[in-house]
Amino acid sequence: MLERKYVSHVVLVTCLVLELFIQNVKGLNICMSGSDTSCEECLLIHPDCAWCAQEEFGSRRTVTSRCDYRESLMKRGCEKHFIQSPSSSMAVLKNMPLSSKGSGPTQYDVIQIMPQKIALNLRPGDQTSFGVQVRQVEDYPVDLYYLMDLSLSMKDDLDTIRNLGTKLAEEMKKLTSNFRLGFGSFVDKNISPFSYTAAKYRNNPCNGYKLFPNCVPSFGFRHLLSLTDKVDRFNEEVQKQMVSRNRDAPEGGFDAILQAAVCKDKIGWRKEAFHLLVFTTDDVPHLALDGRLGGVVQPHDGQCHLNEKNEYSGSTKMDYPSLALLGEKLAENNIHLIFAVTKRLYVIYKNFTALIPGTTVEILDQDSKNIIQLIINAYNSIRSKVELTVWDHPEDINLSFTATCQDGRPRPGLRKCGDLKIGDTVSFNVSVNARGCPAEDTRHKFTIKPVGFKDTLEVTVNYKCTCGCTTETENNSAKCSSIGTYQCGICSCDPGYLGAQCECQEGEDSMYQTMCREAEGKQICSGRGECSCSQCLCYESEFGKIYGTFCECDDFSCARHKGILCSGHGECHCGECKCHTGYIGDSCICSTETDTCLSNDGQICSGRGNCVCGECQCSEPGAFGDTCEKCPTCPDACGTKRDCIECRLFNSGRLADNQTCHRLCTDEIITVDTLNTDDQNAVLCLYKTENDCVMKFTYSEHASGQSVLAALKEPECGTPPEALTVLLAVVGSILLVGIVLLAIWKLIITVHDRREFARFQSARSRARYEMASNPLYKQPTSSHAVETVFNMRNKSYNGTVH
């Protein structure tokens, strides 16, 4: 009996070893390879892993055998209602329909994003998704605050805008029936070295300046007119203003922008309006830390500091704000900032727009004559795009976006759409994935918000990190030899005991060490643990965690990038990086986001390359640039630049009526009388205009990386000939051709006649020769008879006489 029991035990061990060998050949089961010792730990391994809480299940050889795929557990005999495998879910809590119009009696209930509130229940690693729709409604109220640089160099601009309010209101009425306008000005901090502080300049910084001897003292920011629909007051306030004079070239405009953004009550920003802040200047701004030059070391606190005179009281006490603080406050108050700057500053402020969301830049004429059209263009440009931002993003949650714009094509990795018309609706799909479990009963919230919108989508997150079977716990259970706690089908043994039923004590030698080998000939517990009670107890490591049935896995032997495990964008599992959502690659170094590869024309890598790891790899020969946008030798280079030449120089062509002309065409365009065609690095382009003229320009790349277009001032057009000239030319040509033909005919006849005459003369000469010297020649018979008769008569005559 004992021998039979021993044989059956050996057979059981052999079968288990064979089973493990087969599993090893097929591949690692991610659920069974973990170091989990409970249902909760099993759920954290992978979203597909499930736990069997059934009491009589498996071989009892190891606790990991209860953690497996749902299908595998059912095949192995676990009943369905004992399987613990919660999944992520989403519930919509508030879903009001999108509005179609912004003004009127319903302007306070305008909805531009749908849904408005949802709740997510997330299991770590289990991805769920939800849809978001956004619409720019028609006739939405607009608040526009005009912030102007009143340094001395802007005097001609001040003269130009004295009647701006009336003209601007007339143009904006074409876009909205609810428009309000405000006004503020700035110069710079009234301390040295930013301004003139000597006693003689205190009341008049222009003292001694011959070109303009009188001006007002320098100031940081002055709020002059709160937002109002009475545009005449704007004109009145502007006409009162005088310019000032500061010492250095940069201005203190960022101080003014921050105060205009955060002083909501004094400026008068309405919650239910579209907020535009127009910033006009002709020089660069001071940035954070510049204040230290004047002894101002306190960082800006981001708060409103307007005194009773509506002047910025913190100008000489706090440093200039940073770009990050500026962007945060503008976004927090739903303000679209428009940089209206001169052409030489365009590139500098264009770089600022990449760091401050919701910001655009437009080129301002030297005297601000184009300011109204500039504002209209910027407004249309802003309203033509929608971009989503995330506020209070939890660190343990991954978000990925897919945009579906007007063309209906899903664009993974994008969270914005452009070239929209007011009233268009765009859709976004948002995928959510929790990387881990926070503390128990933790609830997180985050907000999805279109840039510049007051509308938001509030997302509440709950975590599914516990198993339902944990509520049925038995302490000192007989199922665990009365020295352990029975929970979810397994025993949690008291200290000093181990085994499926707590039947073993730590340190005992086991006769079944084969159970602790992954395969015959391999080390016990992979050489990284001890075999106790037929189970491997893995060693602790200073590098991380060693785990697995045979201690074959760890969480530190994975690919690294710059010394960081899985690049910080993934989790190391048994020698392989499991990348977070949005990253791929052996070391999770590659981002799947394509925002950084999007060129100005909306194409990925300008259609000349592929987006790899968030960077463009140009495939078109000769293409280069961050988005492969530069390519003088590409076949389409001339065609691409032609649109910009037409719209920028002649206001014609495909982009003439498109508000994106200045946004897409940022190259420097130089007009010349004669093109330099000797430059080997320049490509000569030409095309035929609508008037059948030829326009020529060259395209080259400057050493600084900027594209330069040199174009003729005017297309080359031929002068049409006069009718009389054409008639005379035709008649003359016909006569000339006739004369030439007659001359040729005459020449041919003359040559022919001369040849015939020569032939006649030759024949005649031969005839004389025959008559004179040919001895065989005889006279004709008639001549001979006459001569005979004559001779006979002579003879008769002679005879008669004698």
mmCIF file of N, CA and C in Angstrom, residues 694-751:
data_model
loop_
_atom_site.group_PDB
_atom_site.id
_atom_site.type_symbol
_atom_site.label_atom_id
_atom_site.label_comp_id
_atom_site.label_asym_id
_atom_site.label_seq_id
_atom_site.Cartn_x
_atom_site.Cartn_y
_atom_site.Cartn_z
ATOM 1 N N VAL A 694 4.629 86.094 -66.711
ATOM 2 C CA VAL A 694 5.516 85.111 -66.089
ATOM 3 C C VAL A 694 6.088 85.705 -64.805
ATOM 4 N N MET A 695 5.852 84.991 -63.668
ATOM 5 C CA MET A 695 6.383 85.430 -62.384
ATOM 6 C C MET A 695 7.578 84.542 -62.032
ATOM 7 N N LYS A 696 8.690 85.173 -61.693
ATOM 8 C CA LYS A 696 9.901 84.435 -61.362
ATOM 9 C C LYS A 696 10.297 84.711 -59.915
ATOM 10 N N PHE A 697 10.807 83.675 -59.228
ATOM 11 C CA PHE A 697 11.346 83.840 -57.874
ATOM 12 C C PHE A 697 12.348 82.725 -57.603
ATOM 13 N N THR A 698 13.215 82.958 -56.646
ATOM 14 C CA THR A 698 14.187 81.937 -56.237
ATOM 15 C C THR A 698 13.885 81.501 -54.812
ATOM 16 N N TYR A 699 14.202 80.252 -54.528
ATOM 17 C CA TYR A 699 13.929 79.645 -53.220
ATOM 18 C C TYR A 699 15.243 79.064 -52.687
ATOM 19 N N SER A 700 15.634 79.505 -51.491
ATOM 20 C CA SER A 700 16.873 79.003 -50.889
ATOM 21 C C SER A 700 16.693 78.925 -49.380
ATOM 22 N N GLU A 701 17.599 78.226 -48.751
ATOM 23 C CA GLU A 701 17.587 78.067 -47.301
ATOM 24 C C GLU A 701 18.768 78.813 -46.708
ATOM 25 N N HIS A 702 18.479 79.743 -45.768
ATOM 26 C CA HIS A 702 19.520 80.523 -45.112
ATOM 27 C C HIS A 702 20.273 79.647 -44.121
ATOM 28 N N ALA A 703 21.488 80.050 -43.797
ATOM 29 C CA ALA A 703 22.291 79.280 -42.846
ATOM 30 C C ALA A 703 21.616 79.166 -41.484
ATOM 31 N N SER A 704 20.780 80.146 -41.157
ATOM 32 C CA SER A 704 20.063 80.114 -39.881
ATOM 33 C C SER A 704 18.937 79.099 -39.867
ATOM 34 N N GLY A 705 18.604 78.510 -41.045
ATOM 35 C CA GLY A 705 17.521 77.536 -41.114
ATOM 36 C C GLY A 705 16.229 78.124 -41.645
ATOM 37 N N GLN A 706 16.210 79.435 -41.889
ATOM 38 C CA GLN A 706 14.994 80.074 -42.374
ATOM 39 C C GLN A 706 14.956 80.044 -43.904
ATOM 40 N N SER A 707 13.784 79.771 -44.466
ATOM 41 C CA SER A 707 13.613 79.780 -45.915
ATOM 42 C C SER A 707 13.542 81.226 -46.410
ATOM 43 N N VAL A 708 14.206 81.488 -47.518
ATOM 44 C CA VAL A 708 14.233 82.850 -48.084
ATOM 45 C C VAL A 708 13.731 82.767 -49.522
ATOM 46 N N LEU A 709 12.748 83.606 -49.846
ATOM 47 C CA LEU A 709 12.208 83.690 -51.196
ATOM 48 C C LEU A 709 12.541 85.069 -51.756
ATOM 49 N N ALA A 710 13.206 85.102 -52.896
ATOM 50 C CA ALA A 710 13.498 86.362 -53.581
ATOM 51 C C ALA A 710 12.636 86.406 -54.840
ATOM 52 N N ALA A 711 11.748 87.388 -54.920
ATOM 53 C CA ALA A 711 10.789 87.453 -56.021
ATOM 54 C C ALA A 711 10.890 88.792 -56.736
ATOM 55 N N LEU A 712 10.559 88.768 -58.022
ATOM 56 C CA LEU A 712 10.478 90.022 -58.772
ATOM 57 C C LEU A 712 9.339 90.865 -58.223
ATOM 58 N N LYS A 713 9.525 92.170 -58.283
ATOM 59 C CA LYS A 713 8.478 93.052 -57.771
ATOM 60 C C LYS A 713 7.195 92.923 -58.584
ATOM 61 N N GLU A 714 7.332 92.722 -59.865
ATOM 62 C CA GLU A 714 6.175 92.577 -60.735
ATOM 63 C C GLU A 714 6.433 91.431 -61.718
ATOM 64 N N PRO A 715 5.394 90.724 -62.147
ATOM 65 C CA PRO A 715 5.571 89.676 -63.175
ATOM 66 C C PRO A 715 6.047 90.284 -64.483
ATOM 67 N N GLU A 716 6.723 89.492 -65.285
ATOM 68 C CA GLU A 716 7.199 89.938 -66.599
ATOM 69 C C GLU A 716 6.089 89.732 -67.625
ATOM 70 N N CYS A 717 5.650 90.844 -68.202
ATOM 71 C CA CYS A 717 4.551 90.791 -69.175
ATOM 72 C C CYS A 717 5.021 91.428 -70.487
ATOM 73 N N GLY A 718 4.738 90.813 -71.612
ATOM 74 C CA GLY A 718 5.070 91.388 -72.921
ATOM 75 C C GLY A 718 4.082 92.492 -73.307
ATOM 76 N N THR A 719 4.587 93.597 -74.055
ATOM 77 C CA THR A 719 3.700 94.689 -74.477
ATOM 78 C C THR A 719 2.970 94.289 -75.751
ATOM 79 N N PRO A 720 1.638 94.349 -75.799
ATOM 80 C CA PRO A 720 0.898 93.937 -77.013
ATOM 81 C C PRO A 720 1.194 94.875 -78.178
ATOM 82 N N PRO A 721 1.465 94.373 -79.405
ATOM 83 C CA PRO A 721 1.804 95.221 -80.565
ATOM 84 C C PRO A 721 0.579 95.968 -81.083
ATOM 85 N N GLU A 722 0.854 97.123 -81.808
ATOM 86 C CA GLU A 722 -0.228 97.896 -82.390
ATOM 87 C C GLU A 722 -0.748 97.216 -83.666
ATOM 88 N N ALA A 723 -2.035 97.468 -84.014
ATOM 89 C CA ALA A 723 -2.662 96.810 -85.166
ATOM 90 C C ALA A 723 -1.974 97.203 -86.469
ATOM 91 N N LEU A 724 -1.657 98.523 -86.634
ATOM 92 C CA LEU A 724 -1.015 98.998 -87.863
ATOM 93 C C LEU A 724 0.351 98.345 -88.044
ATOM 94 N N THR A 725 1.075 98.239 -86.912
ATOM 95 C CA THR A 725 2.406 97.617 -86.971
ATOM 96 C C THR A 725 2.295 96.176 -87.429
ATOM 97 N N VAL A 726 1.294 95.473 -86.879
ATOM 98 C CA VAL A 726 1.094 94.081 -87.255
ATOM 99 C C VAL A 726 0.741 93.964 -88.740
ATOM 100 N N LEU A 727 -0.172 94.881 -89.230
ATOM 101 C CA LEU A 727 -0.585 94.852 -90.631
ATOM 102 C C LEU A 727 0.589 95.106 -91.563
ATOM 103 N N LEU A 728 1.384 96.152 -91.246
ATOM 104 C CA LEU A 728 2.542 96.470 -92.072
ATOM 105 C C LEU A 728 3.544 95.329 -92.079
ATOM 106 N N ALA A 729 3.707 94.706 -90.888
ATOM 107 C CA ALA A 729 4.659 93.598 -90.801
ATOM 108 C C ALA A 729 4.200 92.428 -91.659
ATOM 109 N N VAL A 730 2.896 92.152 -91.658
ATOM 110 C CA VAL A 730 2.366 91.035 -92.454
ATOM 111 C C VAL A 730 2.508 91.321 -93.944
ATOM 112 N N VAL A 731 2.089 92.561 -94.376
ATOM 113 C CA VAL A 731 2.181 92.928 -95.796
ATOM 114 C C VAL A 731 3.639 92.923 -96.248
ATOM 115 N N GLY A 732 4.493 93.520 -95.429
ATOM 116 C CA GLY A 732 5.911 93.549 -95.763
ATOM 117 C C GLY A 732 6.491 92.156 -95.900
ATOM 118 N N SER A 733 6.067 91.283 -94.982
ATOM 119 C CA SER A 733 6.566 89.900 -95.037
ATOM 120 C C SER A 733 6.126 89.222 -96.326
ATOM 121 N N ILE A 734 4.842 89.454 -96.726
ATOM 122 C CA ILE A 734 4.336 88.836 -97.961
ATOM 123 C C ILE A 734 5.107 89.365 -99.175
ATOM 124 N N LEU A 735 5.307 90.706 -99.252
ATOM 125 C CA LEU A 735 6.049 91.289 -100.368
ATOM 126 C C LEU A 735 7.473 90.760 -100.416
ATOM 127 N N LEU A 736 8.079 90.692 -99.243
ATOM 128 C CA LEU A 736 9.464 90.220 -99.187
ATOM 129 C C LEU A 736 9.566 88.779 -99.670
ATOM 130 N N VAL A 737 8.611 87.971 -99.259
ATOM 131 C CA VAL A 737 8.613 86.575 -99.688
ATOM 132 C C VAL A 737 8.394 86.498 -101.204
ATOM 133 N N GLY A 738 7.477 87.364 -101.743
ATOM 134 C CA GLY A 738 7.225 87.374 -103.197
ATOM 135 C C GLY A 738 8.463 87.770 -103.987
ATOM 136 N N ILE A 739 9.131 88.824 -103.515
ATOM 137 C CA ILE A 739 10.341 89.285 -104.201
ATOM 138 C C ILE A 739 11.410 88.217 -104.177
ATOM 139 N N VAL A 740 11.555 87.583 -103.019
ATOM 140 C CA VAL A 740 12.568 86.520 -102.911
ATOM 141 C C VAL A 740 12.237 85.381 -103.865
ATOM 142 N N LEU A 741 10.962 85.008 -103.944
ATOM 143 C CA LEU A 741 10.567 83.927 -104.846
ATOM 144 C C LEU A 741 10.808 84.304 -106.306
ATOM 145 N N LEU A 742 10.465 85.572 -106.694
ATOM 146 C CA LEU A 742 10.729 86.037 -108.067
ATOM 147 C C LEU A 742 12.213 86.018 -108.384
ATOM 148 N N ALA A 743 13.006 86.451 -107.450
ATOM 149 C CA ALA A 743 14.458 86.471 -107.665
ATOM 150 C C ALA A 743 14.981 85.057 -107.874
ATOM 151 N N ILE A 744 14.475 84.144 -107.064
ATOM 152 C CA ILE A 744 14.906 82.747 -107.210
ATOM 153 C C ILE A 744 14.480 82.201 -108.573
ATOM 154 N N TRP A 745 13.227 82.533 -108.986
ATOM 155 C CA TRP A 745 12.720 82.074 -110.291
ATOM 156 C C TRP A 745 13.575 82.644 -111.429
ATOM 157 N N LYS A 746 13.851 83.953 -111.306
ATOM 158 C CA LYS A 746 14.682 84.613 -112.328
ATOM 159 C C LYS A 746 16.060 83.982 -112.402
ATOM 160 N N LEU A 747 16.610 83.674 -111.296
ATOM 161 C CA LEU A 747 17.945 83.068 -111.253
ATOM 162 C C LEU A 747 17.933 81.699 -111.928
ATOM 163 N N ILE A 748 16.886 80.935 -111.633
ATOM 164 C CA ILE A 748 16.788 79.598 -112.230
ATOM 165 C C ILE A 748 16.644 79.693 -113.743
ATOM 166 N N ILE A 749 15.771 80.625 -114.233
ATOM 167 C CA ILE A 749 15.564 80.797 -115.686
ATOM 168 C C ILE A 749 16.855 81.245 -116.372
ATOM 169 N N THR A 750 17.531 82.185 -115.739
ATOM 170 C CA THR A 750 18.792 82.711 -116.324
ATOM 171 C C THR A 750 19.814 81.601 -116.468
ATOM 172 N N VAL A 751 19.961 80.831 -115.410
ATOM 173 C CA VAL A 751 20.932 79.722 -115.469
ATOM 174 C C VAL A 751 20.545 78.729 -116.554
#
